[in-house]
Coordinates of C-alpha atoms and ligand atoms in Angstrom, one line a residue:
M773 CA -17.3 -26.6 44.6
A774 CA -17.7 -23.0 45.5
K775 CA -17.2 -22.0 41.8
K776 CA -19.8 -24.5 40.6
Q777 CA -22.3 -22.9 42.9
I778 CA -21.3 -19.5 41.5
D779 CA -21.9 -20.8 38.0
K780 CA -25.3 -22.3 38.9
E781 CA -26.3 -18.9 40.0
V782 CA -25.8 -17.3 36.6
T783 CA -28.9 -17.9 34.6
V784 CA -29.0 -18.6 30.9
E785 CA -30.6 -15.2 30.4
E786 CA -27.9 -13.5 32.3
K787 CA -25.3 -15.3 30.2
L788 CA -27.0 -14.2 27.1
T789 CA -27.3 -10.6 28.2
T790 CA -23.7 -10.5 29.0
L791 CA -22.7 -12.0 25.7
Y792 CA -24.9 -9.4 24.0
S793 CA -23.2 -6.5 25.7
L794 CA -19.9 -7.9 25.0
Q795 CA -20.9 -8.0 21.4
Q796 CA -21.9 -4.4 21.6
K797 CA -18.7 -3.3 22.8
L798 CA -16.7 -5.2 20.2
S799 CA -19.0 -3.7 17.4
E800 CA -18.2 -0.4 18.7
I801 CA -14.4 -1.2 18.3
D802 CA -15.1 -2.5 14.8
N803 CA -16.9 0.9 14.0
I804 CA -13.7 2.8 15.2
K805 CA -11.8 0.6 12.7
I806 CA -14.2 1.3 10.0
L807 CA -13.8 5.1 10.8
R808 CA -9.9 4.8 10.1
G809 CA -11.1 2.8 7.1
E810 CA -8.7 2.7 4.2
L811 CA -6.3 5.1 5.6
P812 CA -3.7 2.8 7.0
L813 CA -3.7 1.0 3.5
E814 CA -3.6 4.3 1.5
V815 CA -0.6 5.4 3.7
G816 CA 1.2 2.2 3.0
D817 CA 0.7 2.4 -0.6
L818 CA 1.8 5.9 -1.0
E819 CA 5.0 5.0 0.9
D820 CA 5.6 2.2 -1.7
E821 CA 5.0 4.4 -4.4
I822 CA 7.3 7.1 -3.1
I823 CA 10.2 4.5 -2.7
G824 CA 9.4 3.4 -6.3
L825 CA 9.6 7.0 -7.6
E826 CA 13.0 7.6 -5.7
T827 CA 14.4 4.5 -7.3
R828 CA 13.3 5.7 -10.6
I829 CA 14.9 9.1 -10.2
K830 CA 18.3 7.6 -9.1
K831 CA 18.3 5.4 -12.2
Y832 CA 17.5 8.3 -14.5
E833 CA 20.2 10.3 -12.8
A834 CA 22.7 7.8 -13.4
E835 CA 21.6 7.4 -17.0
L836 CA 21.9 11.2 -17.3
K837 CA 25.3 11.2 -16.1
E838 CA 26.2 8.7 -18.6
A839 CA 24.7 10.6 -21.5
D840 CA 26.4 13.7 -20.5
T841 CA 29.9 12.0 -20.1
A842 CA 29.3 10.6 -23.6
V843 CA 28.5 14.1 -24.9
S844 CA 31.8 15.5 -23.6
H845 CA 33.6 12.3 -25.0
Q846 CA 32.2 12.7 -28.5
K847 CA 33.0 16.4 -28.4
Q848 CA 36.5 15.8 -27.2
K849 CA 36.8 13.3 -30.2
A850 CA 35.7 15.8 -32.8
K851 CA 38.1 18.3 -31.4
D852 CA 40.9 15.8 -31.6
S853 CA 40.0 15.0 -35.1
S854 CA 40.0 18.7 -36.1
L855 CA 43.4 19.1 -34.7
K856 CA 44.6 16.1 -36.7
I857 CA 43.2 17.6 -39.9
E858 CA 44.9 20.8 -39.1
K859 CA 48.1 19.1 -38.8
Y860 CA 47.6 17.0 -41.9
K861 CA 46.8 20.3 -43.9
E862 CA 50.1 21.8 -42.8
Q863 CA 51.9 18.7 -43.9
L864 CA 50.2 18.9 -47.2
D865 CA 52.0 22.1 -47.9
N866 CA 55.2 20.2 -47.7
V867 CA 54.5 17.0 -49.4
R868 CA 57.3 15.4 -51.4
N869 CA 55.5 12.9 -53.6
N870 CA 52.1 11.8 -54.6
R871 CA 52.1 8.8 -52.4
E872 CA 52.5 11.1 -49.3
F873 CA 49.8 13.5 -50.8
D874 CA 47.2 10.6 -51.2
H875 CA 48.0 9.3 -47.8
L876 CA 47.4 12.8 -46.1
S877 CA 44.2 13.2 -48.2
K878 CA 42.9 9.9 -47.0
E879 CA 43.7 10.7 -43.4
I880 CA 42.0 14.0 -43.8
E881 CA 38.9 12.4 -45.4
F882 CA 38.8 9.8 -42.6
E883 CA 39.1 12.3 -39.8
T884 CA 36.4 14.4 -41.6
L885 CA 34.0 11.4 -41.5
E886 CA 35.0 10.9 -37.8
I887 CA 34.1 14.4 -37.0
E888 CA 30.7 13.8 -38.6
L889 CA 30.3 10.7 -36.7
S890 CA 31.1 12.4 -33.5
E891 CA 28.7 15.2 -34.3
K892 CA 25.9 12.8 -34.8
R893 CA 26.5 10.9 -31.6
T894 CA 26.9 14.1 -29.8
R895 CA 23.3 15.1 -31.0
E896 CA 21.9 11.7 -30.1
F897 CA 23.4 11.8 -26.6
S898 CA 22.3 15.3 -26.0
Q899 CA 18.9 14.4 -27.0
E900 CA 18.9 11.5 -24.7
S901 CA 20.3 13.8 -21.9
K902 CA 17.3 16.2 -22.7
N903 CA 14.8 13.6 -22.4
L904 CA 16.3 12.2 -19.1
T905 CA 16.4 15.8 -17.6
E906 CA 12.6 16.2 -18.4
Q907 CA 11.8 12.7 -17.1
I908 CA 13.7 13.6 -13.9
E909 CA 11.9 16.9 -13.7
K910 CA 8.5 15.2 -14.1
S911 CA 9.2 12.4 -11.6
K912 CA 10.4 14.9 -8.9
T913 CA 7.3 16.9 -9.4
F914 CA 5.3 13.7 -9.0
L915 CA 7.4 12.7 -6.1
S916 CA 6.7 16.0 -4.3
E917 CA 3.0 15.9 -5.0
R918 CA 3.0 12.3 -3.6
S919 CA 5.0 13.3 -0.6
E920 CA 2.3 15.9 0.2
D921 CA -0.4 13.5 -0.3
L922 CA 1.4 11.2 2.2
A923 CA 2.0 13.9 4.8
Q924 CA -1.7 14.8 4.5
K925 CA -3.0 11.1 4.9
K926 CA -0.7 10.4 7.8
A927 CA -1.9 13.8 9.5
E928 CA -5.5 12.6 8.8
L929 CA -5.0 9.0 10.2
E930 CA -3.1 10.3 13.3
S931 CA -5.7 12.7 14.2
I932 CA -8.5 10.0 13.8
V933 CA -6.3 7.7 15.8
S934 CA -5.7 10.1 18.6
E935 CA -9.3 11.2 18.7
T936 CA -10.4 7.5 19.0
R937 CA -7.5 5.9 21.0
Q938 CA -8.8 6.8 24.4
Q939 CA -12.4 5.6 23.4
E940 CA -10.7 2.4 22.0
E941 CA -8.7 1.7 25.0
Q942 CA -11.6 2.3 27.3
L943 CA -13.9 -0.1 25.3
R944 CA -10.9 -2.8 25.4
D945 CA -10.9 -2.3 29.0
E946 CA -14.8 -2.9 29.3
V947 CA -14.4 -5.9 26.9
K948 CA -11.9 -7.5 29.1
D949 CA -14.1 -7.0 32.2
I950 CA -17.1 -8.5 30.5
E951 CA -15.1 -11.4 29.1
A952 CA -14.0 -12.3 32.6
E953 CA -17.6 -12.9 33.5
V954 CA -18.2 -15.3 30.8
E955 CA -17.3 -19.0 31.2
P956 CA -14.3 -19.8 29.0
R957 CA -16.0 -22.5 26.8
L958 CA -19.1 -20.1 26.1
L959 CA -16.6 -17.2 25.5
H960 CA -14.5 -19.4 23.1
A961 CA -17.8 -20.5 21.2
F962 CA -18.9 -16.8 21.1
K963 CA -15.5 -15.8 19.7
R964 CA -15.6 -18.6 17.1
I965 CA -19.0 -17.8 15.8
R966 CA -18.3 -14.0 15.8
K967 CA -15.2 -14.6 13.5
S968 CA -17.2 -16.6 11.0
A969 CA -20.1 -14.2 11.0
R970 CA -19.7 -11.6 8.3
N971 CA -21.2 -8.6 10.2
G972 CA -19.3 -9.7 13.4
L973 CA -22.6 -10.5 15.1
A974 CA -22.7 -13.8 17.1
V975 CA -25.7 -13.0 19.1
V976 CA -28.8 -12.0 17.2
C977 CA -32.5 -11.4 18.0
I978 CA -35.1 -13.5 16.3
E979 CA -37.1 -11.1 14.2
R980 CA -40.6 -12.1 13.1
G981 CA -40.0 -15.8 13.4
A982 CA -36.6 -15.8 11.6
C983 CA -33.0 -15.8 12.7
G984 CA -31.8 -12.2 12.8
G985 CA -28.4 -13.2 11.2
C986 CA -29.4 -15.3 8.4
F987 CA -33.1 -14.6 8.1
N988 CA -33.9 -18.3 7.9
K989 CA -37.2 -19.3 9.5
I990 CA -37.1 -20.7 13.0
P991 CA -39.3 -23.6 13.9
P992 CA -42.2 -22.7 16.4
Q993 CA -40.8 -25.0 19.1
K994 CA -37.5 -23.5 18.8
Q995 CA -38.9 -20.0 19.0
M996 CA -40.7 -21.0 22.2
D997 CA -37.5 -22.3 23.7
I998 CA -35.7 -19.1 22.8
K999 CA -38.5 -17.1 24.4
I1000 CA -38.3 -19.2 27.5
G1001 CA -34.6 -18.7 27.7
K1002 CA -33.7 -21.7 29.6
K1003 CA -30.9 -22.8 27.4
I1004 CA -28.7 -21.4 24.8
I1005 CA -30.0 -21.9 21.3
V1006 CA -28.0 -21.6 18.0
C1007 CA -29.3 -21.1 14.6
E1008 CA -29.2 -24.4 12.7
Y1009 CA -28.3 -22.5 9.4
C1010 CA -25.7 -19.9 10.4
G1011 CA -24.7 -21.2 13.9
R1012 CA -25.4 -17.9 15.7
I1013 CA -26.7 -17.7 19.1
M1014 CA -30.3 -16.4 19.1
I1015 CA -31.9 -14.4 21.8
D1016 CA -35.5 -13.1 22.4
P1017 CA -35.7 -9.3 21.5
E1018 CA -37.4 -8.7 24.9
L1019 CA -34.2 -9.8 26.8
I1020 CA -32.2 -6.8 25.6
G1021 CA -35.2 -4.4 25.6
A1022 CA -35.6 -4.5 21.8
D1023 CA -38.8 -4.6 19.9
Ligands
LIG2330 ZN1 -29.2 -17.9 11.4

């Protein structure tokens, strides 16, 4: 009973002014977020990019290790073949027949080809190793640049956040206080309209006979009703709550 009486005491005009001031506080919070802008997103993107670069460097480093191992393996093979050739040549001095001579000559020929093959592979793997080393160098330079960018953006974001944190907290407290003054059903409707409105404005003034939100013409009778301010009137096109500019001291 007592609550109903209190509700009755609140005029429509008062409800509208309350909603309008609530909207102003919320818009201020929106502006703080705009000020932070794309920074949180940019920080996130950079962090992802850095993880990607680190993964790439690890992969290159594993490949480099493989290539270097292959180089030493091929060098060892060539060395082994040379030793064999030396041994065969010594044996050649002591051959007892043509068959043995032919056999040793073929072995020497075979090992000579093996050496050529190993040298070719050594060159190939060395080239690969060189390319990978360059790629790792490049990726590391890129990584350090990106890390610097990230540190800078993070610092920027932190400074904006800390500058505006207090302001935002205060606004949020004020919003809570104002919201407590608005009847739940109306507050719910206000929030719903605000969510669907592109500019975040749920309460708009009529401007030159048109809705200040969607700029559609308002019928004269409705304009009168808004001016009288005896009930809450929404725009039939965009659903925003319309108010008389004089109510909020605007032209
Ligand atoms: Zn409208």
